[in-house]
mmCIF file of C-alpha atoms in Angstrom:
data_model
loop_
_atom_site.group_PDB
_atom_site.id
_atom_site.type_symbol
_atom_site.label_atom_id
_atom_site.label_comp_id
_atom_site.label_asym_id
_atom_site.label_seq_id
_atom_site.Cartn_x
_atom_site.Cartn_y
_atom_site.Cartn_z
ATOM 1 C CA MET A 1 -176.847 -105.303 -77.600
ATOM 2 C CA ASN A 2 -179.420 -102.351 -77.260
ATOM 3 C CA THR A 3 -180.121 -100.555 -73.890
ATOM 4 C CA ILE A 4 -182.855 -97.957 -74.333
ATOM 5 C CA SER A 5 -182.891 -95.920 -71.119
ATOM 6 C CA ASN A 6 -180.870 -95.595 -68.257
ATOM 7 C CA SER A 7 -183.426 -94.609 -65.976
ATOM 8 C CA LEU A 8 -184.933 -98.144 -65.701
ATOM 9 C CA PRO A 9 -188.294 -98.701 -63.846
ATOM 10 C CA GLU A 10 -188.682 -99.997 -60.635
ATOM 11 C CA PHE A 11 -191.315 -102.584 -59.718
ATOM 12 C CA THR A 12 -192.162 -105.676 -58.075
ATOM 13 C CA VAL A 13 -194.411 -108.505 -59.150
ATOM 14 C CA THR A 14 -195.936 -111.158 -56.763
ATOM 15 C CA PHE A 15 -197.732 -114.417 -57.916
ATOM 16 C CA TRP A 16 -198.483 -117.868 -56.640
ATOM 17 C CA ILE A 17 -198.542 -121.247 -57.974
ATOM 18 C CA ARG A 18 -200.869 -123.089 -56.316
ATOM 19 C CA VAL A 19 -200.721 -126.992 -56.457
ATOM 20 C CA ALA A 20 -204.453 -127.932 -56.406
ATOM 21 C CA GLN A 21 -204.770 -125.275 -59.640
ATOM 22 C CA ASN A 22 -201.256 -126.364 -61.126
ATOM 23 C CA LYS A 23 -201.101 -130.289 -60.624
ATOM 24 C CA SER A 24 -197.891 -130.546 -63.229
ATOM 25 C CA TRP A 25 -196.262 -128.424 -60.539
ATOM 26 C CA SER A 26 -196.236 -131.634 -58.193
ATOM 27 C CA ASN A 27 -194.176 -133.500 -60.862
ATOM 28 C CA PRO A 28 -190.200 -133.337 -60.850
ATOM 29 C CA ALA A 29 -190.683 -134.431 -64.478
ATOM 30 C CA SER A 30 -193.100 -132.312 -65.770
ATOM 31 C CA SER A 31 -192.530 -129.709 -68.257
ATOM 32 C CA ILE A 32 -195.200 -126.672 -67.829
ATOM 33 C CA ARG A 33 -195.507 -123.282 -69.883
ATOM 34 C CA PHE A 34 -197.409 -120.928 -67.594
ATOM 35 C CA PRO A 35 -199.917 -118.720 -69.132
ATOM 36 C CA PRO A 36 -198.230 -115.417 -69.397
ATOM 37 C CA ILE A 37 -199.113 -112.500 -66.880
ATOM 38 C CA THR A 38 -199.552 -109.222 -68.254
ATOM 39 C CA THR A 39 -199.858 -106.331 -65.961
ATOM 40 C CA ASN A 40 -198.854 -102.646 -65.741
ATOM 41 C CA GLY A 41 -196.858 -102.902 -69.226
ATOM 42 C CA ILE A 42 -194.969 -105.864 -68.050
ATOM 43 C CA MET A 43 -195.204 -109.116 -69.525
ATOM 44 C CA ILE A 44 -193.588 -112.192 -67.440
ATOM 45 C CA TYR A 45 -193.616 -115.584 -68.995
ATOM 46 C CA SER A 46 -192.777 -118.561 -66.925
ATOM 47 C CA ALA A 47 -192.211 -122.149 -67.692
ATOM 48 C CA LYS A 48 -190.922 -125.186 -65.362
ATOM 49 C CA TYR A 49 -188.495 -127.847 -67.106
ATOM 50 C CA ASN A 50 -188.146 -130.770 -64.894
ATOM 51 C CA ASN A 51 -186.712 -129.272 -61.820
ATOM 52 C CA LYS A 52 -185.659 -125.723 -63.818
ATOM 53 C CA PHE A 53 -188.144 -122.913 -63.522
ATOM 54 C CA LYS A 54 -187.533 -120.125 -66.078
ATOM 55 C CA VAL A 55 -189.203 -116.862 -65.539
ATOM 56 C CA PHE A 56 -188.651 -114.020 -68.369
ATOM 57 C CA ILE A 57 -189.886 -110.393 -67.822
ATOM 58 C CA LEU A 58 -190.454 -107.978 -70.945
ATOM 59 C CA HIS A 59 -191.018 -104.509 -70.455
ATOM 60 C CA PRO A 60 -191.044 -101.545 -73.360
ATOM 61 C CA GLU A 61 -188.497 -99.804 -71.363
ATOM 62 C CA TYR A 62 -186.772 -102.348 -69.510
ATOM 63 C CA GLY A 63 -186.352 -104.747 -72.327
ATOM 64 C CA TYR A 64 -186.181 -108.468 -71.145
ATOM 65 C CA ARG A 65 -184.719 -110.392 -68.243
ATOM 66 C CA LYS A 66 -184.066 -114.019 -67.554
ATOM 67 C CA LEU A 67 -183.990 -115.853 -64.340
ATOM 68 C CA VAL A 68 -183.244 -119.674 -64.217
ATOM 69 C CA VAL A 69 -183.693 -121.521 -60.540
ATOM 70 C CA ASN A 70 -183.539 -125.204 -59.346
ATOM 71 C CA VAL A 71 -186.902 -125.761 -57.943
ATOM 72 C CA SER A 72 -186.516 -128.962 -56.687
ATOM 73 C CA LYS A 73 -187.127 -127.950 -53.116
ATOM 74 C CA TYR A 74 -190.067 -126.095 -53.997
ATOM 75 C CA ILE A 75 -191.934 -128.722 -56.022
ATOM 76 C CA GLY A 76 -195.369 -130.078 -54.732
ATOM 77 C CA LYS A 77 -195.220 -126.856 -52.955
ATOM 78 C CA ASP A 78 -197.488 -124.109 -52.938
ATOM 79 C CA THR A 79 -194.843 -121.347 -54.454
ATOM 80 C CA PHE A 80 -194.814 -117.507 -53.836
ATOM 81 C CA VAL A 81 -193.032 -115.934 -56.404
ATOM 82 C CA ALA A 82 -191.657 -112.149 -56.222
ATOM 83 C CA ILE A 83 -189.440 -110.566 -58.581
ATOM 84 C CA THR A 84 -187.909 -107.396 -57.728
ATOM 85 C CA ALA A 85 -186.551 -104.807 -60.279
ATOM 86 C CA LYS A 86 -184.255 -101.985 -59.262
ATOM 87 C CA GLY A 87 -181.820 -100.610 -61.585
ATOM 88 C CA LYS A 88 -179.798 -103.103 -63.298
ATOM 89 C CA GLU A 89 -180.596 -105.742 -61.002
ATOM 90 C CA THR A 90 -183.424 -108.086 -60.956
ATOM 91 C CA LYS A 91 -184.314 -110.356 -58.266
ATOM 92 C CA LEU A 92 -186.134 -113.832 -58.037
ATOM 93 C CA TYR A 93 -188.045 -114.860 -54.419
ATOM 94 C CA LEU A 94 -189.297 -117.976 -54.141
ATOM 95 C CA ASN A 95 -191.352 -118.402 -50.977
ATOM 96 C CA VAL A 96 -189.183 -115.529 -49.806
ATOM 97 C CA ASP A 97 -185.779 -117.021 -50.588
ATOM 98 C CA LEU A 98 -183.739 -115.509 -52.620
ATOM 99 C CA VAL A 99 -182.960 -117.638 -55.328
ATOM 100 C CA SER A 100 -181.686 -116.049 -58.291
ATOM 101 C CA THR A 101 -179.975 -112.239 -59.307
ATOM 102 C CA VAL A 102 -179.579 -111.504 -62.560
ATOM 103 C CA GLN A 103 -177.995 -107.899 -63.879
ATOM 104 C CA ARG A 104 -178.717 -106.164 -67.076
ATOM 105 C CA GLU A 105 -175.194 -106.862 -68.618
ATOM 106 C CA ASP A 106 -175.486 -110.767 -68.191
ATOM 107 C CA VAL A 107 -178.684 -111.409 -70.045
ATOM 108 C CA VAL A 108 -177.078 -111.958 -73.724
ATOM 109 C CA SER A 109 -174.780 -114.314 -72.554
ATOM 110 C CA SER A 110 -177.149 -116.717 -71.393
ATOM 111 C CA LEU A 111 -179.532 -116.548 -74.533
ATOM 112 C CA GLU A 112 -180.845 -119.963 -75.132
ATOM 113 C CA ILE A 113 -183.682 -121.351 -77.715
ATOM 114 C CA GLY A 114 -186.990 -121.017 -76.255
ATOM 115 C CA ASP A 115 -186.183 -117.585 -74.331
ATOM 116 C CA PHE A 116 -188.837 -114.712 -74.555
ATOM 117 C CA VAL A 117 -186.776 -111.747 -75.839
ATOM 118 C CA MET A 118 -187.516 -108.107 -76.567
ATOM 119 C CA VAL A 119 -186.300 -107.058 -79.840
ATOM 120 C CA LYS A 120 -185.994 -103.676 -81.944
ATOM 121 C CA ILE A 121 -188.031 -103.668 -85.242
ATOM 122 C CA CYS A 122 -187.250 -100.985 -87.996
ATOM 123 C CA GLN A 123 -189.024 -100.760 -91.067
ATOM 124 C CA GLY A 124 -189.219 -103.950 -93.640
ATOM 125 C CA ASP A 125 -188.199 -106.392 -90.692
ATOM 126 C CA LEU A 126 -191.790 -107.799 -90.290
ATOM 127 C CA LYS A 127 -194.534 -108.167 -92.896
ATOM 128 C CA ASN A 128 -197.348 -107.883 -90.950
ATOM 129 C CA VAL A 129 -196.132 -104.690 -89.001
ATOM 130 C CA ASN A 130 -196.160 -101.354 -90.843
ATOM 131 C CA ILE A 131 -193.657 -99.404 -88.786
ATOM 132 C CA PRO A 132 -192.637 -95.809 -90.418
ATOM 133 C CA THR A 133 -188.922 -95.122 -91.711
ATOM 134 C CA LYS A 134 -186.752 -93.879 -88.932
ATOM 135 C CA VAL A 135 -189.022 -95.191 -86.396
ATOM 136 C CA GLU A 136 -188.167 -98.252 -84.165
ATOM 137 C CA VAL A 137 -190.525 -100.636 -82.186
ATOM 138 C CA ILE A 138 -189.971 -102.791 -79.527
ATOM 139 C CA GLN A 139 -191.608 -106.121 -79.876
ATOM 140 C CA PRO A 140 -191.603 -109.430 -77.961
ATOM 141 C CA ALA A 141 -190.641 -112.562 -79.493
ATOM 142 C CA GLU A 142 -189.377 -115.952 -78.542
ATOM 143 C CA VAL A 143 -186.043 -117.333 -80.046
ATOM 144 C CA GLN A 144 -186.560 -120.584 -81.940
ATOM 145 C CA SER A 145 -182.589 -120.810 -83.153
ATOM 146 C CA LEU A 146 -179.431 -119.827 -82.714
ATOM 147 C CA ASN A 147 -177.123 -119.255 -85.741
ATOM 148 C CA GLY A 148 -174.046 -117.038 -84.169
ATOM 149 C CA GLU A 149 -174.497 -113.611 -84.761
ATOM 150 C CA THR A 150 -178.008 -114.216 -85.807
ATOM 151 C CA ALA A 151 -181.157 -115.979 -84.263
ATOM 152 C CA THR A 152 -184.638 -117.012 -85.461
ATOM 153 C CA PHE A 153 -187.526 -114.909 -83.337
ATOM 154 C CA TYR A 154 -191.422 -115.733 -83.595
ATOM 155 C CA PHE A 155 -192.787 -112.531 -83.080
ATOM 156 C CA PHE A 156 -196.334 -113.744 -81.545
ATOM 157 C CA GLN A 157 -198.051 -110.531 -81.343
ATOM 158 C CA SER A 158 -197.878 -110.618 -85.540
ATOM 159 C CA ASN A 159 -197.497 -114.389 -86.187
ATOM 160 C CA GLU A 160 -194.050 -114.128 -88.010
ATOM 161 C CA ILE A 161 -191.155 -116.023 -87.736
ATOM 162 C CA VAL A 162 -188.084 -113.946 -88.870
ATOM 163 C CA VAL A 163 -184.014 -114.373 -88.561
ATOM 164 C CA LEU A 164 -182.072 -111.014 -87.202
ATOM 165 C CA PRO A 165 -179.237 -110.347 -85.884
ATOM 166 C CA ILE A 166 -178.790 -110.750 -81.897
ATOM 167 C CA ASN A 167 -177.650 -107.615 -81.449
ATOM 168 C CA LYS A 168 -181.078 -106.000 -81.805
ATOM 169 C CA LEU A 169 -182.379 -107.381 -78.484
ATOM 170 C CA ILE A 170 -183.335 -104.807 -76.191
ATOM 171 C CA SER A 171 -182.078 -105.523 -72.474
ATOM 172 C CA MET B 1 -211.559 -152.694 -107.921
ATOM 173 C CA ASP B 2 -214.271 -152.615 -105.213
ATOM 174 C CA GLU B 3 -213.383 -156.353 -104.500
ATOM 175 C CA ILE B 4 -209.664 -155.417 -104.101
ATOM 176 C CA PHE B 5 -210.173 -152.587 -101.825
ATOM 177 C CA ILE B 6 -212.915 -154.922 -99.870
ATOM 178 C CA ALA B 7 -209.993 -157.545 -99.629
ATOM 179 C CA LEU B 8 -207.249 -154.937 -98.337
ATOM 180 C CA THR B 9 -209.594 -153.058 -96.054
ATOM 181 C CA SER B 10 -210.850 -156.182 -94.337
ATOM 182 C CA GLY B 11 -208.308 -157.486 -92.396
ATOM 183 C CA ASN B 12 -208.816 -161.134 -92.764
ATOM 184 C CA SER B 13 -205.241 -162.160 -93.679
ATOM 185 C CA VAL B 14 -202.201 -161.580 -91.666
ATOM 186 C CA ALA B 15 -200.676 -159.198 -94.494
ATOM 187 C CA GLU B 16 -203.809 -157.605 -94.796
ATOM 188 C CA TRP B 17 -204.218 -157.000 -91.006
ATOM 189 C CA PHE B 18 -200.447 -155.592 -91.172
ATOM 190 C CA LEU B 19 -201.355 -153.642 -94.224
ATOM 191 C CA THR B 20 -204.825 -152.378 -93.323
ATOM 192 C CA LYS B 21 -205.282 -152.241 -89.869
ATOM 193 C CA LEU B 22 -202.350 -151.442 -88.327
ATOM 194 C CA LEU B 23 -201.489 -148.917 -91.210
ATOM 195 C CA ALA B 24 -205.082 -147.423 -90.108
ATOM 196 C CA ALA B 25 -204.367 -147.512 -86.865
ATOM 197 C CA LEU B 26 -200.921 -145.479 -86.766
ATOM 198 C CA LEU B 27 -202.704 -142.907 -89.206
ATOM 199 C CA GLY B 28 -205.471 -142.759 -86.556
ATOM 200 C CA GLY B 29 -202.861 -142.212 -83.782
ATOM 201 C CA LEU B 30 -201.071 -139.833 -85.797
ATOM 202 C CA CYS B 31 -203.841 -137.610 -86.576
ATOM 203 C CA ILE B 32 -204.809 -137.834 -82.465
ATOM 204 C CA PHE B 33 -200.747 -136.343 -81.812
ATOM 205 C CA LEU B 34 -201.731 -133.603 -84.122
ATOM 206 C CA ILE B 35 -204.803 -132.517 -82.519
ATOM 207 C CA GLN B 36 -203.127 -132.831 -79.357
ATOM 208 C CA GLN B 37 -200.516 -130.893 -80.165
ATOM 209 C CA GLU B 38 -202.745 -128.157 -81.482
ATOM 210 C CA LEU B 39 -204.725 -128.326 -77.975
ATOM 211 C CA ALA B 40 -201.669 -128.163 -76.498
ATOM 212 C CA GLN B 41 -200.115 -125.233 -78.315
ATOM 213 C CA ARG B 42 -203.571 -123.321 -77.517
ATOM 214 C CA ASN B 43 -203.013 -123.809 -73.898
ATOM 215 C CA SER B 44 -199.845 -122.604 -73.722
ATOM 216 C CA GLU B 45 -198.192 -125.948 -73.328
ATOM 217 C CA ILE B 46 -194.716 -127.009 -74.623
ATOM 218 C CA PRO B 47 -195.256 -128.829 -77.785
ATOM 219 C CA THR B 48 -193.711 -132.519 -78.097
ATOM 220 C CA ARG B 49 -191.291 -133.196 -80.664
ATOM 221 C CA PHE B 50 -192.422 -136.334 -82.802
ATOM 222 C CA PHE B 51 -189.399 -138.160 -82.554
ATOM 223 C CA TRP B 52 -189.313 -140.105 -80.250
ATOM 224 C CA ARG B 53 -191.813 -139.425 -77.849
ATOM 225 C CA GLY B 54 -194.268 -137.852 -80.379
ATOM 226 C CA PHE B 55 -193.653 -141.626 -82.363
ATOM 227 C CA TRP B 56 -194.460 -143.557 -78.968
ATOM 228 C CA PHE B 57 -197.758 -141.593 -78.338
ATOM 229 C CA THR B 58 -198.597 -142.328 -82.130
ATOM 230 C CA PHE B 59 -197.632 -146.072 -81.702
ATOM 231 C CA VAL B 60 -199.152 -146.523 -78.340
ATOM 232 C CA SER B 61 -202.656 -144.812 -79.122
ATOM 233 C CA ALA B 62 -202.500 -147.253 -82.581
ATOM 234 C CA VAL B 63 -201.249 -150.693 -80.495
ATOM 235 C CA GLY B 64 -203.620 -149.265 -77.537
ATOM 236 C CA GLY B 65 -206.594 -148.519 -79.677
ATOM 237 C CA ILE B 66 -206.192 -152.125 -81.686
ATOM 238 C CA LEU B 67 -206.196 -154.259 -78.239
ATOM 239 C CA LEU B 68 -208.832 -152.012 -76.775
ATOM 240 C CA LEU B 69 -211.063 -151.722 -79.217
ATOM 241 C CA ARG B 70 -210.466 -154.642 -81.259
ATOM 242 C CA PRO B 71 -211.464 -153.102 -85.051
ATOM 243 C CA GLU B 72 -212.974 -155.101 -87.635
ATOM 244 C CA ASN B 73 -211.397 -153.596 -90.569
ATOM 245 C CA ALA B 74 -209.540 -150.739 -91.359
ATOM 246 C CA TYR B 75 -211.706 -148.014 -91.217
ATOM 247 C CA ALA B 76 -212.600 -149.080 -87.608
ATOM 248 C CA ALA B 77 -208.910 -149.314 -87.015
ATOM 249 C CA PHE B 78 -208.531 -145.718 -88.203
ATOM 250 C CA SER B 79 -210.730 -144.556 -84.925
ATOM 251 C CA ALA B 80 -209.417 -147.150 -82.577
ATOM 252 C CA GLY B 81 -205.833 -145.579 -83.305
ATOM 253 C CA LEU B 82 -207.527 -142.302 -82.619
ATOM 254 C CA LEU B 83 -209.211 -142.985 -79.767
ATOM 255 C CA GLY B 84 -207.071 -145.511 -78.350
ATOM 256 C CA TRP B 85 -204.634 -142.942 -76.655
ATOM 257 C CA TYR B 86 -207.339 -140.338 -76.630
ATOM 258 C CA SER B 87 -208.905 -142.287 -74.022
ATOM 259 C CA VAL B 88 -206.019 -142.591 -72.068
ATOM 260 C CA PHE B 89 -204.983 -139.240 -72.510
ATOM 261 C CA ASN B 90 -207.824 -137.816 -70.932
ATOM 262 C CA LEU B 91 -207.755 -139.673 -67.850
ATOM 263 C CA MET B 92 -203.932 -138.447 -67.497
ATOM 264 C CA LYS B 93 -204.634 -134.851 -68.533
ATOM 265 C CA GLU B 94 -203.604 -132.047 -65.812
ATOM 266 C CA ASN B 95 -205.098 -128.848 -65.872
ATOM 267 C CA ASN B 96 -202.647 -126.101 -65.081
ATOM 268 C CA VAL B 97 -204.475 -122.732 -64.494
ATOM 269 C CA GLY B 98 -200.945 -121.237 -64.123
ATOM 270 C CA PRO B 99 -199.929 -117.847 -61.621
ATOM 271 C CA THR B 100 -202.877 -116.669 -59.368
ATOM 272 C CA GLY B 101 -203.233 -113.541 -57.447
ATOM 273 C CA VAL B 102 -200.658 -111.530 -59.287
ATOM 274 C CA GLU B 103 -199.917 -108.078 -57.614
ATOM 275 C CA VAL B 104 -197.459 -105.069 -58.873
ATOM 276 C CA THR B 105 -196.119 -102.460 -57.161
ATOM 277 C CA ASP B 106 -194.253 -99.740 -58.565
ATOM 278 C CA LYS B 107 -190.893 -100.315 -56.078
ATOM 279 C CA ALA B 108 -188.781 -102.738 -55.923
ATOM 280 C CA MET B 109 -189.722 -104.422 -52.471
ATOM 281 C CA SER B 110 -186.985 -105.424 -50.073
ATOM 282 C CA LYS B 111 -187.219 -108.903 -48.473
ATOM 283 C CA ASP B 112 -188.960 -107.993 -45.037
ATOM 284 C CA GLU B 113 -191.634 -106.269 -47.380
ATOM 285 C CA ILE B 114 -192.104 -109.526 -49.555
ATOM 286 C CA MET B 115 -192.261 -111.800 -46.284
ATOM 287 C CA ARG B 116 -195.051 -109.559 -45.038
ATOM 288 C CA LEU B 117 -196.917 -110.119 -47.964
ATOM 289 C CA PHE B 118 -196.329 -113.717 -48.078
ATOM 290 C CA SER B 119 -197.632 -113.800 -44.164
ATOM 291 C CA GLU B 120 -200.792 -111.967 -45.147
ATOM 292 C CA HIS B 121 -201.298 -114.465 -47.925
ATOM 293 C CA ASN B 122 -200.737 -117.457 -45.784
ATOM 294 C CA LYS B 123 -203.136 -116.692 -42.823
#
């Protein structure tokens, strides 16, 4: 697991999940992968799997964070989502209730298939991305399978599926 | 050759019916499943695994299409399989716009500040 900066950026991202615009939010059995949000260099992927709500925060300096919460209480209601990041701590609020807190160190232990992550890429890792020698690039990817010390990543920006060591993850 | 083909696709006997109409309808159902998967992926929805949800999707599409449209031959059965579920699917389709009203600040807000923002939006 890599860490890229000790002085992590600080930010808050807020958004609404309105029932009128997201009918499936009212269905406890629905699975929704919401369209990603990209703002100020921060990418936010969110998804609802039955009563579980997952939020992934991807940032080139911050790496990635995953917050998972049971949303049974919020299903069928307009939900105000707030994500705050300060130092090593990331918090998720739903309708102003603090529902989840994650520390930088906890991220890799909860790695699952379907997670959105930030991966350090070197020369030769990706066919469609030309990286000069001794240069490292951080790219967002989706975990497709886990195989012990390695994982299969789908790099959606370059449309490539590659097996890489898990220690290439950036948090 | 033509006569054999016509006999097989006419669906007049029970065996032909199963071999042609049901098979063609299943093929139609499978096609609509694959199209639906492609559309779902473009809309950022979660793809469905073929076993068992996808299989049932195909099966319901095929049988539903046969029952709804009562196709006369294999060609019509293919279309029936294709349309059987699609008509139902369109009725069931729920469109998710996703998150709205996105705001970003370059500081970590406190709970009170989040409450203030929440109250402002709820006015």
